[in-house]
Structures are given as structure tokens and as C-alpha cells.
PDB file of C-alpha atoms in Angstrom:
ATOM      1  CA  PHE P  29     -25.840  -3.720 -22.561  1.00 86.00           C
ATOM      2  CA  LEU P  30     -23.257  -5.735 -24.519  1.00 89.00           C
ATOM      3  CA  PRO P  31     -22.428  -2.861 -26.946  1.00 91.00           C
ATOM      4  CA  LEU P  32     -21.787  -0.626 -23.918  1.00 93.00           C
ATOM      5  CA  THR P  33     -19.665  -3.344 -22.338  1.00 93.00           C
ATOM      6  CA  LEU P  34     -17.559  -3.544 -25.506  1.00 92.00           C
ATOM      7  CA  LEU P  35     -17.077   0.225 -25.418  1.00 93.00           C
ATOM      8  CA  TYR P  36     -16.211   0.053 -21.707  1.00 91.00           C
ATOM      9  CA  CYS P  37     -13.593  -2.653 -22.354  1.00 91.00           C
ATOM     10  CA  ILE P  38     -12.018  -0.607 -25.159  1.00 92.00           C
ATOM     11  CA  ILE P  39     -11.759   2.426 -22.869  1.00 92.00           C
ATOM     12  CA  THR P  40     -10.288   0.489 -19.921  1.00 91.00           C
ATOM     13  CA  THR P  41      -7.803  -1.276 -22.184  1.00 91.00           C
ATOM     14  CA  PHE P  42      -6.710   2.044 -23.707  1.00 92.00           C
ATOM     15  CA  LYS P  43      -6.243   3.556 -20.247  1.00 89.00           C
ATOM     16  CA  ARG P  44      -4.184   0.581 -19.152  1.00 90.00           C
ATOM     17  CA  VAL P  45      -1.831   0.428 -22.154  1.00 90.00           C
ATOM     18  CA  SER P  46      -1.493   4.187 -22.627  1.00 93.00           C
ATOM     19  CA  LYS P  47      -0.162   4.912 -19.140  1.00 92.00           C
ATOM     20  CA  LYS P  48       3.472   4.429 -18.232  1.00 93.00           C
ATOM     21  CA  PRO P  49       3.928   3.512 -14.555  1.00 95.00           C
ATOM     22  CA  ILE P  50       5.899   6.192 -12.742  1.00 95.00           C
ATOM     23  CA  TYR P  51       8.237   5.513  -9.827  1.00 93.00           C
ATOM     24  CA  HIS P  52       7.787   7.881  -6.863  1.00 94.00           C
ATOM     25  CA  GLY P  53      10.776   6.867  -4.787  1.00 93.00           C
ATOM     26  CA  ILE P  54       8.904   4.541  -2.453  1.00 95.00           C
ATOM     27  CA  PRO P  55       7.622   0.947  -2.781  1.00 96.00           C
ATOM     28  CA  VAL P  56       3.857   0.807  -3.374  1.00 97.00           C
ATOM     29  CA  ILE P  57       1.784  -2.313  -2.664  1.00 98.00           C
ATOM     30  CA  SER P  58      -1.648  -2.150  -4.274  1.00 98.00           C
ATOM     31  CA  ILE P  59      -4.542  -4.242  -2.968  1.00 97.00           C
ATOM     32  CA  GLY P  60      -7.347  -4.332  -5.490  1.00 95.00           C
ATOM     33  CA  ASN P  61      -9.986  -6.468  -7.151  1.00 94.00           C
ATOM     34  CA  LEU P  62     -11.553  -6.974 -10.564  1.00 94.00           C
ATOM     35  CA  LEU P  63     -15.097  -7.308  -9.245  1.00 92.00           C
ATOM     36  CA  VAL P  64     -17.325  -4.416  -8.268  1.00 88.00           C
ATOM     37  CA  GLY P  65     -18.001  -4.293  -4.530  1.00 78.00           C
ATOM     38  CA  GLY P  66     -16.278  -5.624  -1.461  1.00 76.00           C
ATOM     39  CA  THR P  67     -13.922  -8.587  -1.592  1.00 81.00           C
ATOM     40  CA  GLY P  68     -11.970  -7.871   1.593  1.00 88.00           C
ATOM     41  CA  LYS P  69      -9.515  -5.205   0.412  1.00 93.00           C
ATOM     42  CA  THR P  70      -9.504  -3.221   3.654  1.00 93.00           C
ATOM     43  CA  PRO P  71      -9.034  -6.174   6.081  1.00 94.00           C
ATOM     44  CA  VAL P  72      -6.318  -7.628   3.817  1.00 96.00           C
ATOM     45  CA  THR P  73      -4.617  -4.228   3.779  1.00 96.00           C
ATOM     46  CA  ILE P  74      -4.735  -4.160   7.590  1.00 96.00           C
ATOM     47  CA  ALA P  75      -3.345  -7.692   7.818  1.00 96.00           C
ATOM     48  CA  LEU P  76      -0.385  -6.885   5.553  1.00 96.00           C
ATOM     49  CA  ALA P  77       0.345  -3.379   6.832  1.00 96.00           C
ATOM     50  CA  LYS P  78       0.300  -4.168  10.555  1.00 93.00           C
ATOM     51  CA  GLN P  79       3.523  -6.136  10.141  1.00 85.00           C
ATOM     52  CA  LYS P  80       5.441  -3.147   8.792  1.00 93.00           C
ATOM     53  CA  ASP P  81       7.052  -0.054  10.272  1.00 92.00           C
ATOM     54  CA  ASP P  82       6.895   3.461   8.797  1.00 95.00           C
ATOM     55  CA  VAL P  83       3.946   2.457   6.639  1.00 98.00           C
ATOM     56  CA  ALA P  84       1.379   4.673   4.932  1.00 98.00           C
ATOM     57  CA  ILE P  85      -2.087   3.677   3.727  1.00 98.00           C
ATOM     58  CA  VAL P  86      -3.381   5.659   0.767  1.00 98.00           C
ATOM     59  CA  LEU P  87      -6.990   5.527  -0.366  1.00 98.00           C
ATOM     60  CA  ARG P  88      -9.639   7.677  -1.952  1.00 97.00           C
ATOM     61  CA  GLY P  89     -11.856   7.896   1.117  1.00 96.00           C
ATOM     62  CA  TYR P  90     -15.238   6.912  -0.278  1.00 92.00           C
ATOM     63  CA  GLY P  91     -18.269   8.422   1.432  1.00 92.00           C
ATOM     64  CA  ARG P  92     -16.361  11.267   3.089  1.00 95.00           C
ATOM     65  CA  GLU P  93     -17.773  14.792   3.203  1.00 95.00           C
ATOM     66  CA  SER P  94     -14.396  16.361   2.403  1.00 97.00           C
ATOM     67  CA  GLN P  95     -12.509  16.863  -0.849  1.00 97.00           C
ATOM     68  CA  GLY P  96      -8.807  16.963  -1.538  1.00 98.00           C
ATOM     69  CA  LEU P  97      -5.876  15.499   0.379  1.00 98.00           C
ATOM     70  CA  PHE P  98      -6.079  14.914   4.131  1.00 98.00           C
ATOM     71  CA  VAL P  99      -3.681  13.192   6.498  1.00 98.00           C
ATOM     72  CA  ILE P 100      -6.168  11.274   8.639  1.00 98.00           C
ATOM     73  CA  SER P 101      -3.586   9.819  11.000  1.00 98.00           C
ATOM     74  CA  LEU P 102       0.133  10.429  11.397  1.00 98.00           C
ATOM     75  CA  ARG P 103       1.993   7.460  12.877  1.00 97.00           C
ATOM     76  CA  GLY P 104      -1.127   6.491  14.797  1.00 95.00           C
ATOM     77  CA  ASP P 105      -2.119   9.986  15.926  1.00 97.00           C
ATOM     78  CA  ILE P 106      -5.626  10.515  14.496  1.00 98.00           C
ATOM     79  CA  LEU P 107      -5.925  14.091  13.202  1.00 98.00           C
ATOM     80  CA  GLU P 108      -9.365  14.181  11.541  1.00 98.00           C
ATOM     81  CA  ASP P 109     -12.911  12.958  12.209  1.00 97.00           C
ATOM     82  CA  VAL P 110     -14.874  10.326  10.288  1.00 96.00           C
ATOM     83  CA  LYS P 111     -16.755  12.937   8.255  1.00 95.00           C
ATOM     84  CA  THR P 112     -13.442  14.100   6.823  1.00 97.00           C
ATOM     85  CA  SER P 113     -11.926  10.638   6.475  1.00 98.00           C
ATOM     86  CA  GLY P 114     -14.785   8.381   5.431  1.00 96.00           C
ATOM     87  CA  ASP P 115     -15.524   5.079   7.171  1.00 96.00           C
ATOM     88  CA  GLU P 116     -12.774   2.920   5.621  1.00 96.00           C
ATOM     89  CA  ALA P 117      -9.987   5.421   6.281  1.00 97.00           C
ATOM     90  CA  MET P 118     -11.072   5.832   9.906  1.00 97.00           C
ATOM     91  CA  LEU P 119     -11.236   2.050  10.329  1.00 96.00           C
ATOM     92  CA  LEU P 120      -7.686   1.815   8.967  1.00 97.00           C
ATOM     93  CA  ALA P 121      -6.500   4.607  11.264  1.00 98.00           C
ATOM     94  CA  LYS P 122      -8.009   2.936  14.345  1.00 96.00           C
ATOM     95  CA  SER P 123      -6.793  -0.542  13.373  1.00 96.00           C
ATOM     96  CA  LEU P 124      -3.200   0.441  12.507  1.00 97.00           C
ATOM     97  CA  ARG P 125      -2.023   2.350  15.546  1.00 94.00           C
ATOM     98  CA  THR P 126       1.430   3.248  14.192  1.00 96.00           C
ATOM     99  CA  ALA P 127       0.539   3.872  10.542  1.00 98.00           C
ATOM    100  CA  THR P 128      -0.074   7.041   8.559  1.00 98.00           C
ATOM    101  CA  VAL P 129      -3.396   7.144   6.690  1.00 98.00           C
ATOM    102  CA  ILE P 130      -3.926   9.573   3.807  1.00 98.00           C
ATOM    103  CA  VAL P 131      -7.066  10.135   1.738  1.00 98.00           C
ATOM    104  CA  SER P 132      -7.026  11.812  -1.661  1.00 98.00           C
ATOM    105  CA  GLU P 133      -8.769  11.569  -4.994  1.00 97.00           C
ATOM    106  CA  ASN P 134      -5.289  11.944  -6.495  1.00 97.00           C
ATOM    107  CA  ARG P 135      -3.364   8.890  -5.284  1.00 97.00           C
ATOM    108  CA  THR P 136      -0.095  10.133  -6.810  1.00 97.00           C
ATOM    109  CA  GLN P 137      -0.193  13.269  -4.665  1.00 98.00           C
ATOM    110  CA  ALA P 138      -0.952  11.149  -1.613  1.00 98.00           C
ATOM    111  CA  ILE P 139       2.009   8.834  -2.288  1.00 98.00           C
ATOM    112  CA  ILE P 140       4.317  11.839  -2.651  1.00 98.00           C
ATOM    113  CA  LYS P 141       2.921  13.213   0.627  1.00 98.00           C
ATOM    114  CA  ALA P 142       3.583   9.883   2.355  1.00 98.00           C
ATOM    115  CA  LYS P 143       7.204  10.007   1.226  1.00 97.00           C
ATOM    116  CA  GLU P 144       7.531  13.601   2.463  1.00 97.00           C
ATOM    117  CA  LEU P 145       6.240  12.465   5.873  1.00 98.00           C
ATOM    118  CA  GLY P 146       9.034   9.902   6.103  1.00 97.00           C
ATOM    119  CA  CYS P 147       7.049   6.761   5.355  1.00 97.00           C
ATOM    120  CA  LYS P 148       9.020   3.864   3.849  1.00 96.00           C
ATOM    121  CA  ILE P 149       6.209   1.773   2.323  1.00 97.00           C
ATOM    122  CA  VAL P 150       2.815   2.665   0.856  1.00 98.00           C
ATOM    123  CA  PHE P 151      -0.179   0.343   0.780  1.00 98.00           C
ATOM    124  CA  LEU P 152      -2.639   1.504  -1.858  1.00 98.00           C
ATOM    125  CA  ASP P 153      -6.151   0.401  -0.905  1.00 95.00           C
ATOM    126  CA  ASP P 154      -8.270  -0.280  -4.011  1.00 93.00           C
ATOM    127  CA  GLY P 155      -5.406   0.715  -6.285  1.00 93.00           C
ATOM    128  CA  TYR P 156      -5.696  -1.745  -9.188  1.00 93.00           C
ATOM    129  CA  GLY P 157      -6.871   0.828 -11.749  1.00 91.00           C
ATOM    130  CA  LYS P 158      -4.071   3.305 -10.991  1.00 95.00           C
ATOM    131  CA  HIS P 159      -1.881   2.167 -13.889  1.00 94.00           C
ATOM    132  CA  GLU P 160       0.101   5.415 -13.838  1.00 96.00           C
ATOM    133  CA  ILE P 161       1.756   4.339 -10.562  1.00 97.00           C
ATOM    134  CA  LEU P 162       4.636   1.850 -10.380  1.00 95.00           C
ATOM    135  CA  LYS P 163       3.360  -0.705  -7.905  1.00 96.00           C
ATOM    136  CA  TYR P 164       3.135  -4.346  -6.876  1.00 97.00           C
ATOM    137  CA  ASP P 165      -0.377  -5.433  -7.856  1.00 97.00           C
ATOM    138  CA  ILE P 166      -2.241  -7.778  -5.533  1.00 98.00           C
ATOM    139  CA  LEU P 167      -5.654  -8.846  -6.840  1.00 97.00           C
ATOM    140  CA  LEU P 168      -8.134 -10.416  -4.446  1.00 97.00           C
ATOM    141  CA  ARG P 169     -10.256 -13.233  -5.820  1.00 95.00           C
ATOM    142  CA  PRO P 170     -13.439 -14.332  -4.004  1.00 92.00           C
ATOM    143  CA  LYS P 171     -14.138 -17.976  -3.236  1.00 89.00           C
ATOM    144  CA  GLU P 172     -17.310 -17.778  -5.329  1.00 87.00           C
ATOM    145  CA  GLU P 173     -17.185 -15.801  -8.570  1.00 89.00           C
ATOM    146  CA  PRO P 174     -20.207 -14.770 -10.643  1.00 88.00           C
ATOM    147  CA  THR P 175     -21.123 -16.909 -13.645  1.00 88.00           C
ATOM    148  CA  ASN P 176     -21.550 -13.685 -15.630  1.00 92.00           C
ATOM    149  CA  ILE P 177     -17.990 -12.962 -16.774  1.00 90.00           C
ATOM    150  CA  PHE P 178     -18.755  -9.704 -18.598  1.00 91.00           C
ATOM    151  CA  CYS P 179     -17.454  -6.276 -17.634  1.00 91.00           C
ATOM    152  CA  LEU P 180     -19.666  -3.363 -16.691  1.00 92.00           C
ATOM    153  CA  PRO P 181     -22.480  -2.680 -17.350  1.00 91.00           C
ATOM    154  CA  SER P 182     -23.463  -6.186 -18.552  1.00 93.00           C
ATOM    155  CA  GLY P 183     -21.635  -7.878 -15.680  1.00 91.00           C
ATOM    156  CA  GLY P 184     -19.829  -7.125 -12.449  1.00 91.00           C
ATOM    157  CA  TYR P 185     -16.197  -6.951 -13.592  1.00 93.00           C
ATOM    158  CA  ARG P 186     -14.246  -3.693 -13.629  1.00 91.00           C
ATOM    159  CA  ASP P 187     -11.746  -5.165 -16.074  1.00 93.00           C
ATOM    160  CA  THR P 188     -11.573  -8.365 -18.097  1.00 92.00           C
ATOM    161  CA  LYS P 189     -11.179 -11.551 -16.061  1.00 92.00           C
ATOM    162  CA  MET P 190      -7.983 -12.371 -17.961  1.00 92.00           C
ATOM    163  CA  MET P 191      -6.229  -9.598 -16.014  1.00 94.00           C
ATOM    164  CA  TYR P 192      -5.828 -12.009 -13.088  1.00 95.00           C
ATOM    165  CA  SER P 193      -2.995 -13.568 -15.101  1.00 94.00           C
ATOM    166  CA  PHE P 194      -1.176 -10.206 -15.302  1.00 93.00           C
ATOM    167  CA  ALA P 195      -1.274  -9.431 -11.562  1.00 96.00           C
ATOM    168  CA  ASP P 196       1.910  -9.737  -9.518  1.00 96.00           C
ATOM    169  CA  CYS P 197       0.015 -11.750  -6.921  1.00 97.00           C
ATOM    170  CA  VAL P 198      -3.502 -13.233  -6.929  1.00 97.00           C
ATOM    171  CA  VAL P 199      -4.856 -13.834  -3.441  1.00 97.00           C
ATOM    172  CA  LYS P 200      -7.756 -16.286  -3.289  1.00 96.00           C
ATOM    173  CA  GLU P 201     -10.228 -16.276  -0.428  1.00 95.00           C
ATOM    174  CA  ASP P 202     -10.164 -19.422   1.746  1.00 94.00           C
ATOM    175  CA  ILE P 203      -6.830 -20.425   0.175  1.00 96.00           C
ATOM    176  CA  ASP P 204      -4.505 -17.429   0.528  1.00 97.00           C
ATOM    177  CA  PHE P 205      -6.543 -15.587   3.131  1.00 95.00           C
ATOM    178  CA  LYS P 206      -9.242 -16.577   5.574  1.00 94.00           C
ATOM    179  CA  ARG P 207     -11.764 -14.502   7.476  1.00 92.00           C
ATOM    180  CA  GLU P 208     -12.051 -14.904  11.241  1.00 92.00           C
ATOM    181  CA  VAL P 209     -14.911 -13.449  13.261  1.00 94.00           C
ATOM    182  CA  CYS P 210     -15.325 -12.843  16.974  1.00 95.00           C
ATOM    183  CA  PHE P 211     -17.908 -10.817  18.868  1.00 97.00           C
ATOM    184  CA  LYS P 212     -17.066  -8.147  21.434  1.00 96.00           C
ATOM    185  CA  ASP P 213     -18.958  -5.726  23.650  1.00 93.00           C
ATOM    186  CA  THR P 214     -18.240  -2.006  23.775  1.00 88.00           C
ATOM    187  CA  GLN P 215     -15.502  -2.671  26.359  1.00 89.00           C
ATOM    188  CA  HIS P 216     -13.828  -5.090  23.899  1.00 88.00           C
ATOM    189  CA  ASN P 217     -14.648  -8.141  26.009  1.00 94.00           C
ATOM    190  CA  ILE P 218     -15.203 -11.280  23.928  1.00 95.00           C
ATOM    191  CA  ILE P 219     -18.778 -12.575  23.818  1.00 96.00           C
ATOM    192  CA  GLU P 220     -19.074 -16.331  23.478  1.00 93.00           C
ATOM    193  CA  THR P 221     -22.870 -16.577  23.088  1.00 94.00           C
ATOM    194  CA  LEU P 222     -25.013 -14.021  21.285  1.00 95.00           C
ATOM    195  CA  PRO P 223     -28.314 -12.853  22.775  1.00 94.00           C
ATOM    196  CA  LYS P 224     -31.475 -14.370  21.328  1.00 92.00           C
ATOM    197  CA  ASP P 225     -33.003 -11.156  19.973  1.00 95.00           C
ATOM    198  CA  THR P 226     -30.447  -9.450  17.734  1.00 97.00           C
ATOM    199  CA  VAL P 227     -30.531  -7.201  14.685  1.00 98.00           C
ATOM    200  CA  LEU P 228     -27.614  -6.643  12.308  1.00 98.00           C
ATOM    201  CA  VAL P 229     -27.178  -2.976  11.344  1.00 98.00           C
ATOM    202  CA  THR P 230     -24.695  -2.388   8.550  1.00 97.00           C
ATOM    203  CA  ALA P 231     -23.767  -0.249   5.576  1.00 96.00           C
ATOM    204  CA  ILE P 232     -21.192  -2.388   3.795  1.00 93.00           C
ATOM    205  CA  SER P 233     -21.063  -3.859   0.309  1.00 89.00           C
ATOM    206  CA  LYS P 234     -22.723  -7.290   0.054  1.00 87.00           C
ATOM    207  CA  PRO P 235     -24.015  -7.407   3.645  1.00 93.00           C
ATOM    208  CA  TYR P 236     -25.437 -10.899   3.145  1.00 91.00           C
ATOM    209  CA  ARG P 237     -21.848 -12.196   3.493  1.00 89.00           C
ATOM    210  CA  LEU P 238     -22.071 -11.484   7.227  1.00 93.00           C
ATOM    211  CA  LEU P 239     -25.056 -13.774   7.731  1.00 94.00           C
ATOM    212  CA  GLU P 240     -22.942 -16.938   7.502  1.00 91.00           C
ATOM    213  CA  TYR P 241     -21.349 -15.961  10.829  1.00 93.00           C
ATOM    214  CA  LEU P 242     -24.654 -15.142  12.556  1.00 95.00           C
ATOM    215  CA  PRO P 243     -27.696 -17.059  13.856  1.00 93.00           C
ATOM    216  CA  GLN P 244     -30.410 -17.773  11.301  1.00 92.00           C
ATOM    217  CA  SER P 245     -32.956 -15.953  13.451  1.00 93.00           C
ATOM    218  CA  ILE P 246     -31.137 -12.617  13.258  1.00 96.00           C
ATOM    219  CA  LYS P 247     -32.866  -9.618  11.701  1.00 97.00           C
ATOM    220  CA  MET P 248     -30.947  -7.370   9.314  1.00 97.00           C
ATOM    221  CA  VAL P 249     -31.227  -3.680   8.467  1.00 98.00           C
ATOM    222  CA  SER P 250     -28.800  -2.782   5.689  1.00 97.00           C
ATOM    223  CA  TYR P 251     -27.949   0.471   3.947  1.00 97.00           C
ATOM    224  CA  PRO P 252     -25.874   1.296   0.844  1.00 94.00           C
ATOM    225  CA  ASP P 253     -22.097   0.949   1.140  1.00 93.00           C
ATOM    226  CA  HIS P 254     -20.466   3.951   2.899  1.00 92.00           C
ATOM    227  CA  TYR P 255     -23.876   5.285   3.987  1.00 95.00           C
ATOM    228  CA  SER P 256     -23.672   7.899   6.750  1.00 94.00           C
ATOM    229  CA  PHE P 257     -26.106   6.953   9.500  1.00 97.00           C
ATOM    230  CA  ILE P 258     -28.339   9.638  10.967  1.00 96.00           C
ATOM    231  CA  GLN P 259     -30.061   9.661  14.345  1.00 97.00           C
ATOM    232  CA  ASN P 260     -33.452   8.962  12.772  1.00 98.00           C
ATOM    233  CA  ASP P 261     -32.148   5.651  11.371  1.00 98.00           C
ATOM    234  CA  ILE P 262     -31.271   4.418  14.848  1.00 97.00           C
ATOM    235  CA  ASP P 263     -34.482   5.740  16.370  1.00 97.00           C
ATOM    236  CA  GLU P 264     -36.534   3.831  13.784  1.00 97.00           C
ATOM    237  CA  ILE P 265     -34.570   0.613  14.342  1.00 98.00           C
ATOM    238  CA  GLU P 266     -34.935   0.820  18.119  1.00 97.00           C
ATOM    239  CA  GLN P 267     -38.662   1.494  17.735  1.00 97.00           C
ATOM    240  CA  LYS P 268     -39.150  -1.431  15.328  1.00 97.00           C
ATOM    241  CA  TYR P 269     -36.981  -3.808  17.373  1.00 97.00           C
ATOM    242  CA  PRO P 270     -37.467  -2.895  21.049  1.00 96.00           C
ATOM    243  CA  ASN P 271     -35.334  -4.830  23.545  1.00 94.00           C
ATOM    244  CA  TYR P 272     -33.094  -6.115  20.735  1.00 97.00           C
ATOM    245  CA  THR P 273     -29.293  -6.030  20.767  1.00 97.00           C
ATOM    246  CA  LEU P 274     -27.629  -4.361  17.788  1.00 98.00           C
ATOM    247  CA  ILE P 275     -24.774  -6.127  16.002  1.00 98.00           C
ATOM    248  CA  THR P 276     -22.540  -4.142  13.685  1.00 97.00           C
ATOM    249  CA  THR P 277     -19.106  -4.162  12.041  1.00 96.00           C
ATOM    250  CA  ALA P 278     -16.050  -2.074  12.921  1.00 94.00           C
ATOM    251  CA  LYS P 279     -16.471  -0.150   9.665  1.00 95.00           C
ATOM    252  CA  ASP P 280     -20.019   0.796  10.668  1.00 96.00           C
ATOM    253  CA  MET P 281     -19.084   1.475  14.277  1.00 96.00           C
ATOM    254  CA  VAL P 282     -16.823   4.419  13.415  1.00 96.00           C
ATOM    255  CA  LYS P 283     -19.972   6.208  12.175  1.00 96.00           C
ATOM    256  CA  LEU P 284     -22.478   4.861  14.714  1.00 96.00           C
ATOM    257  CA  ASN P 285     -20.270   6.208  17.520  1.00 94.00           C
ATOM    258  CA  LEU P 286     -21.439   9.699  16.546  1.00 92.00           C
ATOM    259  CA  LEU P 287     -25.067   8.877  17.400  1.00 96.00           C
ATOM    260  CA  GLU P 288     -27.079   8.315  20.558  1.00 96.00           C
ATOM    261  CA  ILE P 289     -27.860   4.604  20.796  1.00 96.00           C
ATOM    262  CA  LYS P 290     -29.841   3.214  23.724  1.00 96.00           C
ATOM    263  CA  ALA P 291     -29.782  -0.453  22.726  1.00 96.00           C
ATOM    264  CA  PRO P 292     -26.847  -2.699  23.680  1.00 96.00           C
ATOM    265  CA  ILE P 293     -24.273  -3.020  20.883  1.00 97.00           C
ATOM    266  CA  ILE P 294     -22.109  -5.964  19.934  1.00 97.00           C
ATOM    267  CA  LEU P 295     -19.164  -5.455  17.614  1.00 97.00           C
ATOM    268  CA  MET P 296     -18.669  -8.082  14.922  1.00 95.00           C
ATOM    269  CA  ASP P 297     -14.900  -8.062  14.707  1.00 92.00           C
ATOM    270  CA  LEU P 298     -13.781  -9.393  11.310  1.00 89.00           C
ATOM    271  CA  GLU P 299     -10.100 -10.154  10.862  1.00 91.00           C
ATOM    272  CA  VAL P 300      -8.216 -11.642   7.952  1.00 94.00           C
ATOM    273  CA  LYS P 301      -5.355 -14.103   8.253  1.00 96.00           C
ATOM    274  CA  VAL P 302      -3.083 -13.946   5.211  1.00 97.00           C
ATOM    275  CA  SER P 303      -0.943 -16.947   4.264  1.00 97.00           C
ATOM    276  CA  ASP P 304       2.805 -16.918   4.899  1.00 96.00           C
ATOM    277  CA  GLU P 305       3.373 -17.371   1.173  1.00 97.00           C
ATOM    278  CA  VAL P 306       1.637 -14.086   0.333  1.00 97.00           C
ATOM    279  CA  ILE P 307       3.528 -12.257   3.088  1.00 96.00           C
ATOM    280  CA  LYS P 308       6.780 -13.721   1.757  1.00 96.00           C
ATOM    281  CA  LYS P 309       5.994 -12.455  -1.770  1.00 96.00           C
ATOM    282  CA  VAL P 310       5.261  -8.950  -0.501  1.00 96.00           C
ATOM    283  CA  ASN P 311       8.445  -8.901   1.602  1.00 95.00           C
ATOM    284  CA  SER P 312      10.465 -10.159  -1.356  1.00 95.00           C
ATOM    285  CA  TYR P 313       9.179  -7.298  -3.519  1.00 94.00           C
ATOM    286  CA  ILE P 314       9.951  -4.700  -0.840  1.00 92.00           C
ATOM    287  CA  ASN P 315      13.457  -6.094  -0.276  1.00 90.00           C
ATOM    288  CA  HIS P 316      14.169  -6.286  -4.009  1.00 87.00           C
ATOM    289  CA  PHE P 317      12.851  -2.760  -4.429  1.00 80.00           C
ATOM    290  CA  SER P 318      15.145  -1.434  -1.701  1.00 77.00           C
ATOM    291  CA  LYS P 319      18.196  -3.016  -3.350  1.00 75.00           C
ATOM    292  CA  THR P 320      17.442  -1.846  -6.895  1.00 76.00           C
ATOM    293  CA  HIS P 321      16.287   1.727  -6.198  1.00 71.00           C
TER     294      HIS P 321
END
């Protein structure tokens, strides 16, 4: 695949250098990554955005059944369902109770819409590759990186690894942000001790990452990232694991809520704590932006 990787790198480099970033009258903070798959973009976005007022979250809305631009929530008022929003956008809308969440394949249109709605700051979830937008680029870096440093399709990088040095801010897991996990029941009461017989049900990228927070004896049923659960999936799990308790993530729960589930459910609540230094850098950019524009 190396010849294809070389071609891929040429194309991505051309796209990057050929686009002139355009200012849309509002500060844009992009949270992205160079690696394919999940590195914590959505929880980091939540951690940064929850400290701000009049904030909009813009994202594509992967896995949604809709097309085009939709305002999923307006200052915390949820306007659409998860089929229209996709799982990540609905998780953002439920987690940020005063924010505006917009999904669109065209991020520029969504940013303009956010400004029209009176938002003062835009957080662009998974926005690294949108070089046509003037933005503050945050790149997330996992604590363990693959030894294969090649770009797609030979390796797992979306862009060359050297692009870390061109980001406005590189945020390293376990140094600049840490994951914290607690378990809750459906009434949001904290559970100190997990039941003996449990099965993890999830449709996130790299689900094995969750196992480090769970007992070794736990069973796991995983689906592709952004998969839309159907009733038959749950029926089969409950038949295969009778008398088991289901454990799932908040991202999965926004879709599982649509189904009839007889088994007890425990929510695996994953939060991210971002360092004061990163928050200070983001605030400095926003303040500088306000003074110069």
C-alpha cells in the first residue's frame, strides 16, 4: 500500500497548502486528531465548552439518518431526535445544557449559522482537516501511539505525524488531559461496586479501551462505531446473557434509550479533566481574537 500512501500524502498536502483559511466573524476552536478513530475528541470538547457561555458545537454528525444542516439543540433546548442528530451530537446536546449544537456536512455553513443564532464561540469537533476555516487547532495525542507511522492506507494516520509540530496546541493524554470514570444507574445514582455478572454493550471506536476500567471477568459485545442498535440486538444479548447487567457508555445510551431493554443497565460515565494550562491557552486565543477582530 506504500504507493497509495504516497499518493494520499500528496493529495492531503495539496489540500492543506492550497486552501486559505477564511475568517467567519467568530472564534473557532477545533478539536481534532491525526490518528484514525477515537482519541477523546468529544469528551475533550465537552470539558472545554462547558466553561463557556453562548457557545456552539459544530460537527458532521456521523451515523445520523439525516442530511444537511440541523440545529440539534438551541441553548440547551433539544430540537431533534438521535436519528437526526447522530449519537455524538446528541451526547453533546445532553451534556452541554446551555450550548447550541449544529450538525452539517458543510462546517462553514454551520459556523455561519451559529453566528446568526447569536453564539460567541464555536467548538469544531473533529475539525483538523477543515483548512479552509480560520481556527485554533488543538490536536489530541494518545498516550500510546502506533509504531506504524505511515498515513492511510498503509498506516493509521490521517496526515503526516510531523503535523503535530504545526498545531496551535497539542494535548497529550495522561499529561494534558485525564479520563475519569464512574458508574451510575438509570436514576444517576453512583454505583460503588459492580455486579458480578456484567456485559459491556458498546458501539464506539476502539472499545477495548474501556476494559481497563472494568473487571476482567466482564463480557463484551461490540459493534462498529456509530452503529444504530436495533431491538433484535438487545434481544439476542439478553438471551445469550440471561440475568446479566448491561454496562454501556453515554454515547451508546442515547441510542439504546429508543429500545425495550429488560435487563438492568449501568451507565459508564466517562469524563475528561483538561489541564489548567490548556484551558489558559484556549482562553488566551479567545481573548486575543476578541481584541483583534
